[in-house]
mmCIF file of C-alpha atoms in Angstrom:
data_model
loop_
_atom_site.group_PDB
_atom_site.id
_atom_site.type_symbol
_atom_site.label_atom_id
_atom_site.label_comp_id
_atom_site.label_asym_id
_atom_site.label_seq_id
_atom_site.Cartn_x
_atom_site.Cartn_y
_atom_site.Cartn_z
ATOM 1 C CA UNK A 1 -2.083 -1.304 16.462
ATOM 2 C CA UNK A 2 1.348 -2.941 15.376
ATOM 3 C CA UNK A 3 1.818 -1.564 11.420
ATOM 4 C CA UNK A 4 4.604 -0.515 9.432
ATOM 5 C CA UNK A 5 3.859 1.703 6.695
ATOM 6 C CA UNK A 6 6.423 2.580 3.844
ATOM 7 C CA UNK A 7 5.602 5.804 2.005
ATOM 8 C CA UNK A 8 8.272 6.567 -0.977
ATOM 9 C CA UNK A 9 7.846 9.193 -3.529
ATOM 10 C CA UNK A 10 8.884 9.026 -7.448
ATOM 11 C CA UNK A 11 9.850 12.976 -7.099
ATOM 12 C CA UNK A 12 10.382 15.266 -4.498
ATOM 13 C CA UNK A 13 8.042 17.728 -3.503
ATOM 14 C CA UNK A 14 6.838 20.220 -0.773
ATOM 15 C CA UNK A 15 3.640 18.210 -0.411
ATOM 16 C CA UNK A 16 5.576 15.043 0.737
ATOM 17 C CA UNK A 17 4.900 15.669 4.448
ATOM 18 C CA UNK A 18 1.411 16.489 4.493
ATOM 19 C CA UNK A 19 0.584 13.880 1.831
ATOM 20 C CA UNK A 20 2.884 11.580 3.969
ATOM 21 C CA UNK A 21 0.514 12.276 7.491
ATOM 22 C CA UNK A 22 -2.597 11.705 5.103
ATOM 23 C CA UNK A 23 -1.843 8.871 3.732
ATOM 24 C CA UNK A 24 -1.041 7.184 7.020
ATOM 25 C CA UNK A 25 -4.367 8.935 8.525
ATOM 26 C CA UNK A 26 -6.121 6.666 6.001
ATOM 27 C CA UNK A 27 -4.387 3.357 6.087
ATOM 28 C CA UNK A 28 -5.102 3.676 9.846
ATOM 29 C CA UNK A 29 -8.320 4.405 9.876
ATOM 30 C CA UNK A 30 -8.537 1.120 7.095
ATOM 31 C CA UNK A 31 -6.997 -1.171 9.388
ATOM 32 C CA UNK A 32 -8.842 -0.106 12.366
ATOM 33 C CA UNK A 33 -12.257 -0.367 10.676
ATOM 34 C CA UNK A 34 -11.317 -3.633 9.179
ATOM 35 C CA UNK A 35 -10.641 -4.498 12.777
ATOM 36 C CA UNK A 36 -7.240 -6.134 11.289
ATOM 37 C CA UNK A 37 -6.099 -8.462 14.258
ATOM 38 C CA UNK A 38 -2.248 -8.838 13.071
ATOM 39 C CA UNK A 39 0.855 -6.331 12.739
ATOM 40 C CA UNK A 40 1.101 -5.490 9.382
ATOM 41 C CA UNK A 41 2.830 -3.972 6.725
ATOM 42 C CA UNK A 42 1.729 -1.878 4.068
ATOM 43 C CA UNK A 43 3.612 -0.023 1.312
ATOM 44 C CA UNK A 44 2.602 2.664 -0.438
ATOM 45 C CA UNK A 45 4.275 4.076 -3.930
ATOM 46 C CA UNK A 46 3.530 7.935 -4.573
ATOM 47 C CA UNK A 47 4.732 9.057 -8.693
ATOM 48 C CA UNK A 48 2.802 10.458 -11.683
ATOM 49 C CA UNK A 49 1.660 9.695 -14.330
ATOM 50 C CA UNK A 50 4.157 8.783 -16.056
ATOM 51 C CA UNK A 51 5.530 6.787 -13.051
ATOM 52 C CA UNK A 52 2.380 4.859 -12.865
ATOM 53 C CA UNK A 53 2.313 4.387 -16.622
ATOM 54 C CA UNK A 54 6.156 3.223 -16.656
ATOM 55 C CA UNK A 55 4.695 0.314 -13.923
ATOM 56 C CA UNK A 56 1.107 -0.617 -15.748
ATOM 57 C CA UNK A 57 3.440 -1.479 -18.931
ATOM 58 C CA UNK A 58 5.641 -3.588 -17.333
ATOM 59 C CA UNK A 59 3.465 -5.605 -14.982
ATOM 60 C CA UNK A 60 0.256 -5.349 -16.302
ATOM 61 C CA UNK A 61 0.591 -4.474 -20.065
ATOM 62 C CA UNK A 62 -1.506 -1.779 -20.386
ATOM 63 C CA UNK A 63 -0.006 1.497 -22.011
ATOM 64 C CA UNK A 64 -1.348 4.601 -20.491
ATOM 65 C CA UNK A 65 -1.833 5.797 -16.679
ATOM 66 C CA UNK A 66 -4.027 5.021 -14.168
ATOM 67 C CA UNK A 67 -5.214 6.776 -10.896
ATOM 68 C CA UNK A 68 -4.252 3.334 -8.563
ATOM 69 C CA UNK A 69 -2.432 0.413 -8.512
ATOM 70 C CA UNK A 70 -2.881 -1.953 -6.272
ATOM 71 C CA UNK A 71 -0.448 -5.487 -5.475
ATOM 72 C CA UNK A 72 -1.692 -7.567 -2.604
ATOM 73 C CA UNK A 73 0.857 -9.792 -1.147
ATOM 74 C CA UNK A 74 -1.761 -12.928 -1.375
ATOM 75 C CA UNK A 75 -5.629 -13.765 -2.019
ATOM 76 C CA UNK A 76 -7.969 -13.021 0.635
ATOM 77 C CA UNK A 77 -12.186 -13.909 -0.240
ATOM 78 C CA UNK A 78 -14.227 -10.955 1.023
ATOM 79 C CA UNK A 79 -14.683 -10.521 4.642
ATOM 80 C CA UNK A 80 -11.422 -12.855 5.525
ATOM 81 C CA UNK A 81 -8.797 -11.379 7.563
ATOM 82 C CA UNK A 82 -5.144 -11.897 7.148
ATOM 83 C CA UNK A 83 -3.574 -14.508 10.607
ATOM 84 C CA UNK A 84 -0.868 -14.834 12.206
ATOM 85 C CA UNK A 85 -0.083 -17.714 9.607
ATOM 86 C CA UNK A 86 0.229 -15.416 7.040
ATOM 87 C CA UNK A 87 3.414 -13.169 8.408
ATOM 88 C CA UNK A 88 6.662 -13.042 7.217
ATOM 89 C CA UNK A 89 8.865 -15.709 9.595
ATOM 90 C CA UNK A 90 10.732 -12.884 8.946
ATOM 91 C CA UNK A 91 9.833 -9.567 10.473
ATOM 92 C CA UNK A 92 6.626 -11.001 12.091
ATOM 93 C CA UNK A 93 4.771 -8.353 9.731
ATOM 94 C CA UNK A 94 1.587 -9.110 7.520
ATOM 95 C CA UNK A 95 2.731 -7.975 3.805
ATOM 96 C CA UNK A 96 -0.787 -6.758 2.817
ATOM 97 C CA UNK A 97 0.884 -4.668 -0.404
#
């Protein structure tokens, strides 16, 4: 499977390299159970509370914290799989968010 994940973390911490091999554990799994047919690209954004608060304010206007976020690159109906069509001329990646 052709994917490129970005993991960056809001603060430093000991935890960032196990957390780091979980999280992309996880989005592999995702893509493999979706059965995702395209190389992708996937970024992730690890911060706290405040960090998440900071980014619900100024893209969603809600003032206080959440546990996710989530930003898709585009709208997919249920069941429909990103193409080809849908990569960046770019990089040749899927942005899926």
């Amino acid at each position: 499977m052709n994917v490129k994940i970005n993991i960056s973390f809001d603060h430093r911490s000991l935890l960032a390299v196990p957390v780091t091999r979980v999280v992309r554990q996880c989005i592999l799994a995702t893509l493999q159970e979706e059965k995702v047919p395209v190389p992708c690209e996937i970024n992730v954004l690890l911060t706290d509370d405040g960090g998440i608060h900071a980014i619900n304010l100024a893209t969603r206007q809600v003032d206080r914290p959440t546990d996710v976020l989530s930003f898709p690159e585009f709208e997919l109906t249920p069941g429909q799989l990103p193409g080809a069509e849908d990569a960046d001329p770019g990089t040749g990646y899927v942005p899926l968010g």
